[in-house]
């Protein structure tokens, strides 16, 4: 029996990153897409703002543009009377300036005339005749207005490299006149499920057979990461067929993922296939991770493709896809540096044991209804299920991580829950 | 000046829900899609499992299927010797049964032969010759195996109505032999931005003009909610043109969203247009919400379309889209009942004031690096920006909510942060 060469998760990611960088795959390719088609894409450069936003002093209220010091001492019983110098039309540059003692009507979003430095809300003003306005409230400079450049100043960064574009970024880019954005091209992923016991989902399995869970699950995971999926395929445990399929997928794709067939069972061919097809040979023969020990990594320089063998059991497969393929994308695109992982503080509702010597990922749900009485934090309820049970992952809100040297987590202990929101 | 009829957010949602239900729009239409194309879609029915998963007793280890009581008393120095009755092939139903004193090789995922109730890991076994195996560890019934139905029992719910399909659900549905799933058809949304000061993003605005932020921002928000966007359009503040555009969009779409033009400014036409085009007339003329006061709702029975006027200022527009259109979708599809809102407990890093009489949504970032020393929770840093600044939303991790009667939040106070993750 060949002994597995087991890496930590971090070491395996370091090796994969190094191999991809050495093999010309250090940074994904880029392309320009319209901003309106950029939701969820990964920005490939820092986008700088070429101008001030807004480009002019702008009212945030319907009211009267004034010179603030003219309103000193104004009050409900003692208004300041100002001469109405004109009316600002939306979207137009006022043709007049304000001098002391004057005001001008300005709508929300309208441009302040030169000289004005505050806006009196219409509710605090009273027109007298056609040319005078009483202002019943004192204003300080800058009140009810934004200055040119208050939103973004010329030269500031709108969106950082590695940013996963959100709807608000699409708005911000539009505000700055950007209609296209340089983004990373999503990797093309090929997903292969192996195992003699696997039948396609539409088939009724015979005794001893199970339906293919990982094709659909990994497809979903890949799409959620923003990748393109070039193909899904079930390959039974013949090493020759697997070699053929993986070999052709490598020519076409950036990453080939093979689930199943990576434990020490008799028919397991994945390790041999990855070893033979990659120029580096398999450089990780197992991870000190639970679930997910039988994980095999290789990278092939001629085809510039990574080949990732992940466990057949569905929870491990989905989790490892995220922890390896998702994570390496984040590292190479800069997302890892700028994206904050939002973790929920919570309190263990029961004890759970770690797996000695392995980084343990435990699926959990968050119970907000029965919050911890002392801290008010949600309780963490482990979702237990024996190996291979996909329902646990569907039921989970997230996971907690126990490190290699942790023995486990105790009831009442504070933990961070990493969310499985997508 | 017409007085605004201001509703609470909840009251406006109740009215909109009631109007949509009364107008035949109470539940979105449904369609069947392949499971592999269902990521992010909303399940339109409880999907029941028609069989046990797995369908048979299954090994979770490479090892020897045994009858557990045969191994009582086994230990490192005193193995139990069993007769090797055969080998289970992956994906095959064993052709033999185990009787007392027998064992059979079984790979991970293999079917246990009838009679077996535990699996001895290969690491704790030693073959002797071709027909005997020594087992060096005692086993209890059920060890290293899953029983038929342990993952999902026949008749159990796989996915609930209202579930936003995740990758693990796609796997779970596949495991149960489901290749299609009934989902709600996404609403068709038409997005109109109004305002005389607005120019398209590709144009350089003249003094007094600003670029259209809301078309791209609301498009992103609608896509993130899973809706289809039938069109984006900028309409300048002519009531006639707006009436035409909204009227034709209503015939084609489920929801027409008009941003801008809903404050009390002189040229605001949105309220009049919504009032005239909907059979109900506008039933909400303002929300006790900050930002987002000038929000107008109507529903038209003949065209079965909702018309939503939201503020022009981008943060309010994006937030209100989510709080109204996103929320009403959740209510009508059942998502509101089953989807837990994951909120992050955190501690205010500074004081913020609420807006009296209005439910106040304050954008914030989470500072995990400078966690609160007493509670260890991340600190909440408000993202301040005057009305209309889109960058605040792009910079925010989420928002805190202050209720109508709250005066504000104090430095050091515990709060829930609602995430803006997409």
mmCIF file of N, CA and C in Angstrom, chain A residues 64-184:
data_model
loop_
_atom_site.group_PDB
_atom_site.id
_atom_site.type_symbol
_atom_site.label_atom_id
_atom_site.label_comp_id
_atom_site.label_asym_id
_atom_site.label_seq_id
_atom_site.Cartn_x
_atom_site.Cartn_y
_atom_site.Cartn_z
ATOM 1 N N UNK A 64 -33.782 76.765 -0.951
ATOM 2 C CA UNK A 64 -33.179 78.001 -1.456
ATOM 3 C C UNK A 64 -31.686 77.998 -1.166
ATOM 4 N N UNK A 65 -30.921 78.128 -2.233
ATOM 5 C CA UNK A 65 -29.473 78.266 -2.088
ATOM 6 C C UNK A 65 -29.201 79.636 -1.486
ATOM 7 N N UNK A 66 -28.352 79.653 -0.476
ATOM 8 C CA UNK A 66 -28.067 80.908 0.228
ATOM 9 C C UNK A 66 -26.568 81.014 0.500
ATOM 10 N N UNK A 67 -26.173 82.181 0.989
ATOM 11 C CA UNK A 67 -24.840 82.338 1.562
ATOM 12 C C UNK A 67 -25.046 82.195 3.070
ATOM 13 N N UNK A 68 -24.438 81.172 3.660
ATOM 14 C CA UNK A 68 -24.795 80.771 5.029
ATOM 15 C C UNK A 68 -24.719 81.946 6.009
ATOM 16 N N UNK A 69 -23.690 82.761 5.878
ATOM 17 C CA UNK A 69 -23.537 83.811 6.908
ATOM 18 C C UNK A 69 -24.677 84.822 6.863
ATOM 19 N N UNK A 70 -25.377 84.918 5.713
ATOM 20 C CA UNK A 70 -26.557 85.796 5.647
ATOM 21 C C UNK A 70 -27.673 85.342 6.589
ATOM 22 N N UNK A 71 -27.650 84.084 6.954
ATOM 23 C CA UNK A 71 -28.767 83.552 7.763
ATOM 24 C C UNK A 71 -28.442 83.553 9.255
ATOM 25 N N UNK A 72 -27.283 84.033 9.635
ATOM 26 C CA UNK A 72 -26.939 84.079 11.060
ATOM 27 C C UNK A 72 -27.996 84.844 11.835
ATOM 28 N N UNK A 73 -28.460 84.233 12.920
ATOM 29 C CA UNK A 73 -29.445 84.908 13.761
ATOM 30 C C UNK A 73 -30.877 84.701 13.321
ATOM 31 N N UNK A 74 -31.078 84.053 12.169
ATOM 32 C CA UNK A 74 -32.459 83.813 11.731
ATOM 33 C C UNK A 74 -33.126 82.818 12.675
ATOM 34 N N UNK A 75 -34.423 82.943 12.853
ATOM 35 C CA UNK A 75 -35.148 82.027 13.736
ATOM 36 C C UNK A 75 -36.620 82.077 13.393
ATOM 37 N N UNK A 76 -37.406 81.303 14.124
ATOM 38 C CA UNK A 76 -38.832 81.213 13.780
ATOM 39 C C UNK A 76 -39.547 82.556 13.883
ATOM 40 N N UNK A 77 -39.135 83.343 14.866
ATOM 41 C CA UNK A 77 -39.819 84.632 15.046
ATOM 42 C C UNK A 77 -39.070 85.770 14.365
ATOM 43 N N UNK A 78 -37.932 85.470 13.825
ATOM 44 C CA UNK A 78 -37.094 86.524 13.259
ATOM 45 C C UNK A 78 -36.418 86.026 11.995
ATOM 46 N N UNK A 79 -37.184 85.980 10.892
ATOM 47 C CA UNK A 79 -36.597 85.467 9.653
ATOM 48 C C UNK A 79 -35.560 86.430 9.072
ATOM 49 N N UNK A 80 -34.707 85.879 8.242
ATOM 50 C CA UNK A 80 -33.839 86.694 7.399
ATOM 51 C C UNK A 80 -34.546 86.855 6.050
ATOM 52 N N UNK A 81 -34.642 88.061 5.568
ATOM 53 C CA UNK A 81 -35.261 88.278 4.253
ATOM 54 C C UNK A 81 -34.177 88.370 3.197
ATOM 55 N N UNK A 82 -34.305 87.552 2.159
ATOM 56 C CA UNK A 82 -33.299 87.549 1.088
ATOM 57 C C UNK A 82 -33.984 87.871 -0.244
ATOM 58 N N UNK A 83 -33.202 88.438 -1.140
ATOM 59 C CA UNK A 83 -33.727 88.733 -2.483
ATOM 60 C C UNK A 83 -33.616 87.488 -3.349
ATOM 61 N N UNK A 84 -34.680 87.156 -4.032
ATOM 62 C CA UNK A 84 -34.671 85.983 -4.906
ATOM 63 C C UNK A 84 -33.966 86.331 -6.204
ATOM 64 N N UNK A 85 -32.810 85.738 -6.396
ATOM 65 C CA UNK A 85 -32.002 86.105 -7.564
ATOM 66 C C UNK A 85 -32.355 85.271 -8.786
ATOM 67 N N UNK A 86 -33.064 84.169 -8.562
ATOM 68 C CA UNK A 86 -33.408 83.345 -9.715
ATOM 69 C C UNK A 86 -33.782 81.938 -9.290
ATOM 70 N N UNK A 87 -33.934 81.079 -10.257
ATOM 71 C CA UNK A 87 -34.326 79.696 -10.009
ATOM 72 C C UNK A 87 -33.370 78.793 -10.775
ATOM 73 N N UNK A 88 -32.858 77.773 -10.102
ATOM 74 C CA UNK A 88 -31.961 76.829 -10.774
ATOM 75 C C UNK A 88 -32.802 75.726 -11.400
ATOM 76 N N UNK A 89 -32.567 75.477 -12.680
ATOM 77 C CA UNK A 89 -33.276 74.377 -13.358
ATOM 78 C C UNK A 89 -32.456 73.100 -13.197
ATOM 79 N N UNK A 90 -33.147 71.996 -12.988
ATOM 80 C CA UNK A 90 -32.443 70.714 -12.880
ATOM 81 C C UNK A 90 -31.612 70.476 -14.129
ATOM 82 N N UNK A 91 -30.400 70.044 -13.930
ATOM 83 C CA UNK A 91 -29.555 69.665 -15.050
ATOM 84 C C UNK A 91 -28.942 70.850 -15.777
ATOM 85 N N UNK A 92 -29.134 72.044 -15.234
ATOM 86 C CA UNK A 92 -28.612 73.229 -15.903
ATOM 87 C C UNK A 92 -27.647 73.953 -14.970
ATOM 88 N N UNK A 93 -26.713 74.624 -15.600
ATOM 89 C CA UNK A 93 -25.786 75.457 -14.853
ATOM 90 C C UNK A 93 -26.448 76.818 -14.664
ATOM 91 N N UNK A 94 -26.592 77.304 -13.414
ATOM 92 C CA UNK A 94 -27.267 78.605 -13.231
ATOM 93 C C UNK A 94 -26.512 79.713 -13.950
ATOM 94 N N UNK A 95 -27.280 80.624 -14.543
ATOM 95 C CA UNK A 95 -26.670 81.684 -15.353
ATOM 96 C C UNK A 95 -26.299 82.890 -14.487
ATOM 97 N N UNK A 96 -26.483 82.765 -13.172
ATOM 98 C CA UNK A 96 -26.254 83.923 -12.288
ATOM 99 C C UNK A 96 -25.412 83.479 -11.094
ATOM 100 N N UNK A 97 -24.869 84.462 -10.363
ATOM 101 C CA UNK A 97 -24.154 84.200 -9.124
ATOM 102 C C UNK A 97 -24.940 84.792 -7.967
ATOM 103 N N UNK A 98 -24.668 84.297 -6.755
ATOM 104 C CA UNK A 98 -25.293 84.909 -5.577
ATOM 105 C C UNK A 98 -24.313 85.893 -4.946
ATOM 106 N N UNK A 99 -24.844 87.046 -4.598
ATOM 107 C CA UNK A 99 -24.039 87.920 -3.740
ATOM 108 C C UNK A 99 -24.796 88.097 -2.427
ATOM 109 N N UNK A 100 -24.159 88.667 -1.463
ATOM 110 C CA UNK A 100 -24.710 88.749 -0.117
ATOM 111 C C UNK A 100 -26.123 89.329 -0.143
ATOM 112 N N UNK A 101 -27.006 88.678 0.596
ATOM 113 C CA UNK A 101 -28.389 89.143 0.659
ATOM 114 C C UNK A 101 -29.282 88.498 -0.378
ATOM 115 N N UNK A 102 -28.714 87.595 -1.208
ATOM 116 C CA UNK A 102 -29.519 86.965 -2.261
ATOM 117 C C UNK A 102 -29.724 85.471 -1.993
ATOM 118 N N UNK A 103 -30.736 84.916 -2.630
ATOM 119 C CA UNK A 103 -30.946 83.466 -2.613
ATOM 120 C C UNK A 103 -31.498 83.036 -3.964
ATOM 121 N N UNK A 104 -31.554 81.710 -4.165
ATOM 122 C CA UNK A 104 -32.101 81.206 -5.428
ATOM 123 C C UNK A 104 -32.770 79.866 -5.177
ATOM 124 N N UNK A 105 -33.922 79.658 -5.789
ATOM 125 C CA UNK A 105 -34.580 78.357 -5.633
ATOM 126 C C UNK A 105 -33.727 77.281 -6.296
ATOM 127 N N UNK A 106 -33.581 76.149 -5.609
ATOM 128 C CA UNK A 106 -32.819 75.046 -6.192
ATOM 129 C C UNK A 106 -33.513 73.735 -5.820
ATOM 130 N N UNK A 107 -33.748 72.850 -6.794
ATOM 131 C CA UNK A 107 -34.377 71.562 -6.479
ATOM 132 C C UNK A 107 -33.331 70.572 -5.958
ATOM 133 N N UNK A 108 -33.786 69.488 -5.345
ATOM 134 C CA UNK A 108 -32.884 68.423 -4.903
ATOM 135 C C UNK A 108 -32.038 67.968 -6.079
ATOM 136 N N UNK A 109 -30.744 67.969 -5.912
ATOM 137 C CA UNK A 109 -29.869 67.534 -6.991
ATOM 138 C C UNK A 109 -29.446 68.652 -7.911
ATOM 139 N N UNK A 110 -30.009 69.835 -7.732
ATOM 140 C CA UNK A 110 -29.671 70.956 -8.602
ATOM 141 C C UNK A 110 -28.308 71.541 -8.236
ATOM 142 N N UNK A 111 -27.736 72.254 -9.202
ATOM 143 C CA UNK A 111 -26.412 72.845 -9.023
ATOM 144 C C UNK A 111 -26.526 74.171 -8.279
ATOM 145 N N UNK A 112 -25.693 74.359 -7.270
ATOM 146 C CA UNK A 112 -25.714 75.625 -6.540
ATOM 147 C C UNK A 112 -25.081 76.722 -7.400
ATOM 148 N N UNK A 113 -25.693 77.906 -7.385
ATOM 149 C CA UNK A 113 -25.048 79.003 -8.109
ATOM 150 C C UNK A 113 -23.741 79.392 -7.413
ATOM 151 N N UNK A 114 -22.846 79.932 -8.162
ATOM 152 C CA UNK A 114 -21.569 80.383 -7.605
ATOM 153 C C UNK A 114 -21.856 81.361 -6.474
ATOM 154 N N UNK A 115 -21.130 81.228 -5.389
ATOM 155 C CA UNK A 115 -21.339 82.125 -4.237
ATOM 156 C C UNK A 115 -22.124 81.449 -3.126
ATOM 157 N N UNK A 116 -23.077 80.578 -3.474
ATOM 158 C CA UNK A 116 -23.906 79.909 -2.467
ATOM 159 C C UNK A 116 -23.084 78.827 -1.761
ATOM 160 N N UNK A 117 -23.337 78.627 -0.457
ATOM 161 C CA UNK A 117 -22.620 77.581 0.271
ATOM 162 C C UNK A 117 -23.527 76.815 1.219
ATOM 163 N N UNK A 118 -24.840 76.939 1.068
ATOM 164 C CA UNK A 118 -25.783 76.169 1.884
ATOM 165 C C UNK A 118 -27.152 76.245 1.222
ATOM 166 N N UNK A 119 -28.046 75.346 1.659
ATOM 167 C CA UNK A 119 -29.410 75.348 1.120
ATOM 168 C C UNK A 119 -30.394 75.357 2.287
ATOM 169 N N UNK A 120 -31.315 76.310 2.271
ATOM 170 C CA UNK A 120 -32.381 76.350 3.276
ATOM 171 C C UNK A 120 -33.537 75.506 2.762
ATOM 172 N N UNK A 121 -33.948 74.507 3.561
ATOM 173 C CA UNK A 121 -35.053 73.642 3.116
ATOM 174 C C UNK A 121 -36.300 74.475 2.877
ATOM 175 N N UNK A 122 -37.051 74.081 1.884
ATOM 176 C CA UNK A 122 -38.260 74.820 1.497
ATOM 177 C C UNK A 122 -39.218 74.923 2.695
ATOM 178 N N UNK A 123 -39.199 73.926 3.581
ATOM 179 C CA UNK A 123 -40.083 73.930 4.755
ATOM 180 C C UNK A 123 -39.761 75.077 5.724
ATOM 181 N N UNK A 124 -38.543 75.586 5.679
ATOM 182 C CA UNK A 124 -38.152 76.661 6.594
ATOM 183 C C UNK A 124 -38.133 78.027 5.910
ATOM 184 N N UNK A 125 -38.777 78.087 4.737
ATOM 185 C CA UNK A 125 -38.741 79.334 3.976
ATOM 186 C C UNK A 125 -40.158 79.760 3.599
ATOM 187 N N UNK A 126 -40.314 81.043 3.335
ATOM 188 C CA UNK A 126 -41.629 81.565 2.951
ATOM 189 C C UNK A 126 -41.409 82.645 1.891
ATOM 190 N N UNK A 127 -41.896 82.406 0.674
ATOM 191 C CA UNK A 127 -41.747 83.469 -0.319
ATOM 192 C C UNK A 127 -42.634 84.663 0.031
ATOM 193 N N UNK A 128 -42.119 85.836 -0.198
ATOM 194 C CA UNK A 128 -42.927 87.048 -0.053
ATOM 195 C C UNK A 128 -42.945 87.738 -1.396
ATOM 196 N N UNK A 129 -44.139 87.779 -2.001
ATOM 197 C CA UNK A 129 -44.207 88.321 -3.348
ATOM 198 C C UNK A 129 -43.376 87.470 -4.289
ATOM 199 N N UNK A 130 -42.900 88.060 -5.338
ATOM 200 C CA UNK A 130 -42.159 87.282 -6.341
ATOM 201 C C UNK A 130 -40.657 87.442 -6.182
ATOM 202 N N UNK A 131 -40.220 88.340 -5.334
ATOM 203 C CA UNK A 131 -38.780 88.611 -5.320
ATOM 204 C C UNK A 131 -38.129 88.554 -3.950
ATOM 205 N N UNK A 132 -38.879 88.159 -2.924
ATOM 206 C CA UNK A 132 -38.282 88.061 -1.587
ATOM 207 C C UNK A 132 -38.618 86.699 -0.976
ATOM 208 N N UNK A 133 -37.700 86.210 -0.157
ATOM 209 C CA UNK A 133 -37.918 84.958 0.561
ATOM 210 C C UNK A 133 -37.490 85.151 2.011
ATOM 211 N N UNK A 134 -38.373 84.722 2.940
ATOM 212 C CA UNK A 134 -38.006 84.757 4.358
ATOM 213 C C UNK A 134 -37.429 83.406 4.745
ATOM 214 N N UNK A 135 -36.267 83.405 5.385
ATOM 215 C CA UNK A 135 -35.625 82.160 5.840
ATOM 216 C C UNK A 135 -35.704 82.139 7.358
ATOM 217 N N UNK A 136 -36.329 81.055 7.910
ATOM 218 C CA UNK A 136 -36.636 81.028 9.340
ATOM 219 C C UNK A 136 -35.659 80.189 10.170
ATOM 220 N N UNK A 137 -34.520 79.876 9.581
ATOM 221 C CA UNK A 137 -33.591 79.003 10.294
ATOM 222 C C UNK A 137 -32.164 79.385 9.924
ATOM 223 N N UNK A 138 -31.256 79.376 10.898
ATOM 224 C CA UNK A 138 -29.862 79.711 10.573
ATOM 225 C C UNK A 138 -29.170 78.509 9.957
ATOM 226 N N UNK A 139 -28.254 78.765 9.052
ATOM 227 C CA UNK A 139 -27.563 77.657 8.372
ATOM 228 C C UNK A 139 -26.059 77.808 8.520
ATOM 229 N N UNK A 140 -25.391 76.663 8.585
ATOM 230 C CA UNK A 140 -23.925 76.737 8.542
ATOM 231 C C UNK A 140 -23.477 76.349 7.141
ATOM 232 N N UNK A 141 -22.284 76.756 6.818
ATOM 233 C CA UNK A 141 -21.759 76.513 5.477
ATOM 234 C C UNK A 141 -21.731 75.013 5.188
ATOM 235 N N UNK A 142 -22.200 74.634 4.027
ATOM 236 C CA UNK A 142 -22.189 73.221 3.624
ATOM 237 C C UNK A 142 -23.482 72.491 3.960
ATOM 238 N N UNK A 143 -24.426 73.168 4.616
ATOM 239 C CA UNK A 143 -25.656 72.505 5.026
ATOM 240 C C UNK A 143 -26.544 72.178 3.816
ATOM 241 N N UNK A 144 -27.111 70.957 3.816
ATOM 242 C CA UNK A 144 -28.041 70.506 2.765
ATOM 243 C C UNK A 144 -27.451 70.552 1.359
ATOM 244 N N UNK A 145 -26.174 70.324 1.269
ATOM 245 C CA UNK A 145 -25.527 70.289 -0.054
ATOM 246 C C UNK A 145 -24.335 69.335 -0.007
ATOM 247 N N UNK A 146 -23.914 68.871 -1.156
ATOM 248 C CA UNK A 146 -22.631 68.172 -1.252
ATOM 249 C C UNK A 146 -21.712 68.980 -2.147
ATOM 250 N N UNK A 147 -20.437 68.984 -1.781
ATOM 251 C CA UNK A 147 -19.455 69.689 -2.590
ATOM 252 C C UNK A 147 -18.996 68.810 -3.745
ATOM 253 N N UNK A 148 -18.515 69.450 -4.779
ATOM 254 C CA UNK A 148 -17.896 68.710 -5.886
ATOM 255 C C UNK A 148 -16.836 67.775 -5.309
ATOM 256 N N UNK A 149 -16.855 66.509 -5.720
ATOM 257 C CA UNK A 149 -15.839 65.554 -5.258
ATOM 258 C C UNK A 149 -16.144 64.922 -3.910
ATOM 259 N N UNK A 150 -17.277 65.271 -3.297
ATOM 260 C CA UNK A 150 -17.603 64.689 -1.988
ATOM 261 C C UNK A 150 -17.833 63.178 -2.076
ATOM 262 N N UNK A 151 -18.361 62.698 -3.185
ATOM 263 C CA UNK A 151 -18.602 61.264 -3.321
ATOM 264 C C UNK A 151 -17.276 60.580 -3.660
ATOM 265 N N UNK A 152 -16.683 60.952 -4.748
ATOM 266 C CA UNK A 152 -15.369 60.421 -5.112
ATOM 267 C C UNK A 152 -14.537 61.573 -5.684
ATOM 268 N N UNK A 153 -13.301 61.652 -5.246
ATOM 269 C CA UNK A 153 -12.418 62.681 -5.752
ATOM 270 C C UNK A 153 -11.633 62.117 -6.942
ATOM 271 N N UNK A 154 -11.359 62.958 -7.901
ATOM 272 C CA UNK A 154 -10.575 62.571 -9.070
ATOM 273 C C UNK A 154 -9.295 61.861 -8.632
ATOM 274 N N UNK A 155 -9.023 60.698 -9.180
ATOM 275 C CA UNK A 155 -7.807 59.955 -8.856
ATOM 276 C C UNK A 155 -8.014 58.879 -7.799
ATOM 277 N N UNK A 156 -9.126 58.914 -7.089
ATOM 278 C CA UNK A 156 -9.388 57.874 -6.082
ATOM 279 C C UNK A 156 -9.786 56.556 -6.761
ATOM 280 N N UNK A 157 -9.621 55.474 -5.981
ATOM 281 C CA UNK A 157 -9.951 54.154 -6.524
ATOM 282 C C UNK A 157 -11.443 53.899 -6.380
ATOM 283 N N UNK A 158 -12.076 53.505 -7.468
ATOM 284 C CA UNK A 158 -13.503 53.181 -7.450
ATOM 285 C C UNK A 158 -13.703 51.731 -7.036
ATOM 286 N N UNK A 159 -12.910 50.864 -7.636
ATOM 287 C CA UNK A 159 -13.054 49.422 -7.435
ATOM 288 C C UNK A 159 -11.641 48.844 -7.460
ATOM 289 N N UNK A 160 -11.324 48.042 -6.481
ATOM 290 C CA UNK A 160 -9.970 47.480 -6.395
ATOM 291 C C UNK A 160 -9.856 46.193 -7.195
ATOM 292 N N UNK A 161 -8.639 45.899 -7.656
ATOM 293 C CA UNK A 161 -8.356 44.592 -8.260
ATOM 294 C C UNK A 161 -8.762 43.502 -7.271
ATOM 295 N N UNK A 162 -9.449 42.505 -7.758
ATOM 296 C CA UNK A 162 -9.879 41.404 -6.899
ATOM 297 C C UNK A 162 -11.274 41.588 -6.332
ATOM 298 N N UNK A 163 -11.861 42.746 -6.556
ATOM 299 C CA UNK A 163 -13.203 43.009 -6.045
ATOM 300 C C UNK A 163 -14.226 42.171 -6.808
ATOM 301 N N UNK A 164 -15.093 41.508 -6.079
ATOM 302 C CA UNK A 164 -16.216 40.804 -6.685
ATOM 303 C C UNK A 164 -17.317 41.848 -6.859
ATOM 304 N N UNK A 165 -17.646 42.158 -8.103
ATOM 305 C CA UNK A 165 -18.487 43.327 -8.391
ATOM 306 C C UNK A 165 -19.906 43.158 -7.827
ATOM 307 N N UNK A 166 -20.328 44.138 -7.049
ATOM 308 C CA UNK A 166 -21.677 44.183 -6.496
ATOM 309 C C UNK A 166 -22.513 45.212 -7.249
ATOM 310 N N UNK A 167 -23.809 45.200 -6.993
ATOM 311 C CA UNK A 167 -24.694 46.145 -7.682
ATOM 312 C C UNK A 167 -24.273 47.586 -7.402
ATOM 313 N N UNK A 168 -23.864 47.864 -6.184
ATOM 314 C CA UNK A 168 -23.479 49.238 -5.865
ATOM 315 C C UNK A 168 -22.203 49.648 -6.615
ATOM 316 N N UNK A 169 -21.320 48.682 -6.870
ATOM 317 C CA UNK A 169 -20.132 48.995 -7.674
ATOM 318 C C UNK A 169 -20.531 49.345 -9.104
ATOM 319 N N UNK A 170 -21.529 48.624 -9.624
ATOM 320 C CA UNK A 170 -22.007 48.924 -10.976
ATOM 321 C C UNK A 170 -22.523 50.359 -11.036
ATOM 322 N N UNK A 171 -23.227 50.776 -9.976
ATOM 323 C CA UNK A 171 -23.697 52.158 -9.903
ATOM 324 C C UNK A 171 -22.534 53.138 -9.808
ATOM 325 N N UNK A 172 -21.574 52.809 -8.954
ATOM 326 C CA UNK A 172 -20.433 53.697 -8.737
ATOM 327 C C UNK A 172 -19.613 53.861 -10.020
ATOM 328 N N UNK A 173 -19.390 52.767 -10.720
ATOM 329 C CA UNK A 173 -18.641 52.838 -11.981
ATOM 330 C C UNK A 173 -19.390 53.698 -13.003
ATOM 331 N N UNK A 174 -20.701 53.531 -13.042
ATOM 332 C CA UNK A 174 -21.506 54.345 -13.959
ATOM 333 C C UNK A 174 -21.398 55.821 -13.610
ATOM 334 N N UNK A 175 -21.428 56.100 -12.320
ATOM 335 C CA UNK A 175 -21.339 57.496 -11.876
ATOM 336 C C UNK A 175 -20.058 58.144 -12.375
ATOM 337 N N UNK A 176 -19.007 57.325 -12.505
ATOM 338 C CA UNK A 176 -17.717 57.845 -12.931
ATOM 339 C C UNK A 176 -17.537 57.769 -14.441
ATOM 340 N N UNK A 177 -18.592 57.385 -15.148
ATOM 341 C CA UNK A 177 -18.515 57.354 -16.596
ATOM 342 C C UNK A 177 -17.864 56.110 -17.155
ATOM 343 N N UNK A 178 -17.695 55.097 -16.329
ATOM 344 C CA UNK A 178 -17.117 53.842 -16.812
ATOM 345 C C UNK A 178 -18.249 52.973 -17.355
ATOM 346 N N UNK A 179 -18.112 52.548 -18.592
ATOM 347 C CA UNK A 179 -19.145 51.680 -19.157
ATOM 348 C C UNK A 179 -18.615 50.267 -19.370
ATOM 349 N N UNK A 180 -17.278 50.142 -19.267
ATOM 350 C CA UNK A 180 -16.663 48.814 -19.365
ATOM 351 C C UNK A 180 -15.740 48.631 -18.182
ATOM 352 N N UNK A 181 -15.467 47.392 -17.845
ATOM 353 C CA UNK A 181 -14.512 47.120 -16.779
ATOM 354 C C UNK A 181 -13.699 45.887 -17.157
ATOM 355 N N UNK A 182 -12.424 45.953 -16.805
ATOM 356 C CA UNK A 182 -11.522 44.831 -17.067
ATOM 357 C C UNK A 182 -11.708 43.822 -15.938
ATOM 358 N N UNK A 183 -12.061 42.617 -16.321
ATOM 359 C CA UNK A 183 -12.292 41.570 -15.319
ATOM 360 C C UNK A 183 -11.491 40.327 -15.707
ATOM 361 N N UNK A 184 -11.331 39.440 -14.748
ATOM 362 C CA UNK A 184 -10.677 38.170 -15.054
ATOM 363 C C UNK A 184 -11.663 37.248 -15.767
#
